[in-house]
Short mmCIF file of C-alpha atoms and ligand atoms in Angstrom, two decimals:
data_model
loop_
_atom_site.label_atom_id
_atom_site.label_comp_id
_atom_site.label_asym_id
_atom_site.label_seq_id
_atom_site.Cartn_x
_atom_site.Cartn_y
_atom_site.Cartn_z
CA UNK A 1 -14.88 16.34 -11.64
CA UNK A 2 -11.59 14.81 -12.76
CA UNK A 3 -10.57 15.49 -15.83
CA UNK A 4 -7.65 13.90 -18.37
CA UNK A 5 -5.57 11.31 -18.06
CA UNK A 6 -2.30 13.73 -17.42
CA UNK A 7 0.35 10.78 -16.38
CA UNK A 8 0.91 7.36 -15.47
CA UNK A 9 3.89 6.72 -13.08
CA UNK A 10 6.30 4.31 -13.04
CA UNK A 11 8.71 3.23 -10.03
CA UNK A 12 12.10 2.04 -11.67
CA UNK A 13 15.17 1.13 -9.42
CA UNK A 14 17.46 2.41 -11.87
CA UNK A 15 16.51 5.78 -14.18
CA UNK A 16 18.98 5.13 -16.36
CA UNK A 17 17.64 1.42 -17.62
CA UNK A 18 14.40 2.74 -17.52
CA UNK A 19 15.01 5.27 -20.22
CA UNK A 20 16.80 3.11 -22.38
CA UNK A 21 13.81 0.56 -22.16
CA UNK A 22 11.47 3.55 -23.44
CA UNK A 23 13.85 5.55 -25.95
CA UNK A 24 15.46 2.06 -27.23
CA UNK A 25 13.52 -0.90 -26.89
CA UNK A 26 9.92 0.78 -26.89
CA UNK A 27 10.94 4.08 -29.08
CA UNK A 28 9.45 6.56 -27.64
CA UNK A 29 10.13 10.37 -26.75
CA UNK A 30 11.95 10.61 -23.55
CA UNK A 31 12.83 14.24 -21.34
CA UNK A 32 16.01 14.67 -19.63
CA UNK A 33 16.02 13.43 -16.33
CA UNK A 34 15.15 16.06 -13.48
CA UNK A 35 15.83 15.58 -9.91
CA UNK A 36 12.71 16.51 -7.31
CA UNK A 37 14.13 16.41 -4.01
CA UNK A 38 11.12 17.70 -2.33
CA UNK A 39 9.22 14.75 -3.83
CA UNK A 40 11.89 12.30 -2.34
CA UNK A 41 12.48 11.48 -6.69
CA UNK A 42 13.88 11.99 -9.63
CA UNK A 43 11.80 11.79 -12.81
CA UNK A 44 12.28 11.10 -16.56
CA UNK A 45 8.41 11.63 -18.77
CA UNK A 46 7.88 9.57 -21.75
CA UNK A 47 5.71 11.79 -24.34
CA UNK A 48 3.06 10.00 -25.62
CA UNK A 49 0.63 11.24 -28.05
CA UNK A 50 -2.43 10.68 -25.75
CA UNK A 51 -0.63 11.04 -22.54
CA UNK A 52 2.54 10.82 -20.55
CA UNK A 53 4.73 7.99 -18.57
CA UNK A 54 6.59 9.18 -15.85
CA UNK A 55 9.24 7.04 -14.71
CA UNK A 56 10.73 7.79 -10.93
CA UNK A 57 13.36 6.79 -8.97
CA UNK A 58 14.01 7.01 -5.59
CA UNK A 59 16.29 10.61 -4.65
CA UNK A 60 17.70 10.91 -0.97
CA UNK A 61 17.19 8.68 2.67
CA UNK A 62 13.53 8.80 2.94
CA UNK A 63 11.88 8.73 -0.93
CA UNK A 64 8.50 7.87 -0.70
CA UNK A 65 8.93 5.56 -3.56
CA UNK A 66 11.74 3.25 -1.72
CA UNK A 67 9.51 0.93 0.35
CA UNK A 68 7.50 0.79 -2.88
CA UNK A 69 10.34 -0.68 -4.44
CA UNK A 70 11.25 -3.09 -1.65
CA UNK A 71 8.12 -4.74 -2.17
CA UNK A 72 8.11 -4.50 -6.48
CA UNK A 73 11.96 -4.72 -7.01
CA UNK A 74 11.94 -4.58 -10.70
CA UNK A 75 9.51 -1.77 -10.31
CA UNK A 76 5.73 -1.49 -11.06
CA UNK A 77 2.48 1.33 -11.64
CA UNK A 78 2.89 3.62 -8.64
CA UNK A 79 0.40 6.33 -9.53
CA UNK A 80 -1.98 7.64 -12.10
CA UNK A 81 -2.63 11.35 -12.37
CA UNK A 82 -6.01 12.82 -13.02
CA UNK A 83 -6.16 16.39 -14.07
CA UNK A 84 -8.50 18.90 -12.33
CA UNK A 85 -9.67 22.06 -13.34
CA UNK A 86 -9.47 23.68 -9.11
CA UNK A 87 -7.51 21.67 -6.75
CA UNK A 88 -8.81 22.93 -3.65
CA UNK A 89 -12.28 22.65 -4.50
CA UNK A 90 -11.16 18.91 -5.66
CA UNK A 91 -9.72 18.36 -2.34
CA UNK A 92 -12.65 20.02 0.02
CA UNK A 93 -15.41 17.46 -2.56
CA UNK A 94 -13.18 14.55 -1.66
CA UNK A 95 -12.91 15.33 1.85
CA UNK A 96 -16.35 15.59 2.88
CA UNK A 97 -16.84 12.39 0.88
CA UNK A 98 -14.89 10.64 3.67
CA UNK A 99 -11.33 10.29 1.08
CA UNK A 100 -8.51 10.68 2.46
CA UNK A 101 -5.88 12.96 1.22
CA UNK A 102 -1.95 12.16 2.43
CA UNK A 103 0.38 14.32 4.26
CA UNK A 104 -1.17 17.56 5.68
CA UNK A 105 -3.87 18.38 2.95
CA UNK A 106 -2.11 21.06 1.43
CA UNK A 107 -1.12 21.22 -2.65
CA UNK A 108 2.12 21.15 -3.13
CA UNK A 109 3.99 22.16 -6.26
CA UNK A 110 4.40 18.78 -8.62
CA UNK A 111 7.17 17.61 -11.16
CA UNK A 112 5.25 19.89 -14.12
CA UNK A 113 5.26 23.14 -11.97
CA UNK A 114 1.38 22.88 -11.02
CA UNK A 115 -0.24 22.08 -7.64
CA UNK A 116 -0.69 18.41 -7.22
CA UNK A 117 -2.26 16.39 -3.92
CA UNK A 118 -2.21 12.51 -3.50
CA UNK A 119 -5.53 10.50 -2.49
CA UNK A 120 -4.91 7.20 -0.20
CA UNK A 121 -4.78 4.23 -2.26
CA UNK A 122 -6.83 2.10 -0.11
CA UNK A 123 -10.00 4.88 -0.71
CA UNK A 124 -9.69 4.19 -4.58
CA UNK A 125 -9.24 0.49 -5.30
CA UNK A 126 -6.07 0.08 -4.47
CA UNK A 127 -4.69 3.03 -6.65
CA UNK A 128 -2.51 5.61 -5.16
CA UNK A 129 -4.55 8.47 -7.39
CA UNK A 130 -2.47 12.26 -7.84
CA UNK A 131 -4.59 15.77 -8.85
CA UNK A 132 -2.84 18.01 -10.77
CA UNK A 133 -4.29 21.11 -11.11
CA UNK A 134 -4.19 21.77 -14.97
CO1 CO B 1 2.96 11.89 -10.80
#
């Protein structure tokens, strides 16, 4: 069912040093940075030629990402993003396989535009896993 590898994410306390660490010291291809205060984030993606980085870091009072970062202060793998080809028929598979799927169920529109849905971590091997809908 799941598809490509479309991301792995990043939590960074500070946006600014991480993009430095990728464009300098690593050289890679980094986006301007794009604020997502739905998501509770603000993004930067590293282009890779196999796949993307995306670093986040925390936007607003409640980010989803900030207890993260109490507990991995100089940051750490938050995600990986699997692409699918129908989210909803993803999410019903998943469902009756006893996963559990955070915050009401529903798709919501991720950082590339595209429906996305998170799977709990503790379902997965310890990996908080995202669907995009490709
Ligand atoms: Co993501």
């Amino acid at each position: 069912m799941i598809g490509r590898l479309n991301h792995v994410a990043i939590a960074v306390p500070d946006l600014a040093a991480g993009t430095a660490m990728y464009a300098g010291t690593l050289g890679a291809k980094v986006s301007e940075p794009m604020a997502l205060p739905e998501h509770g984030v603000s993004v930067v993606f590293v282009e890779l030629p196999n796949t993307k980085i995306e670093l986040l870091e925390p936007l607003g009072e409640d980010s989803p990402i900030a207890a993260f970062l109490l507990k991995n202060p100089a940051g750490g793998i938050h995600h990986l993003c699997y692409e699918v080809d129908d989210i909803t028929a993803a999410r019903d598979r998943l469902t009756q396989a006893g996963a559990r799927v955070l915050g009401d169920g529903e798709p919501k529109i991720g950082a590339h535009g595209k429906p996305v849905l998170f799977l709990h971590p503790k379902d997965f091997a310890g990996t908080l896993i995202e669907l995009e809908q490709a």
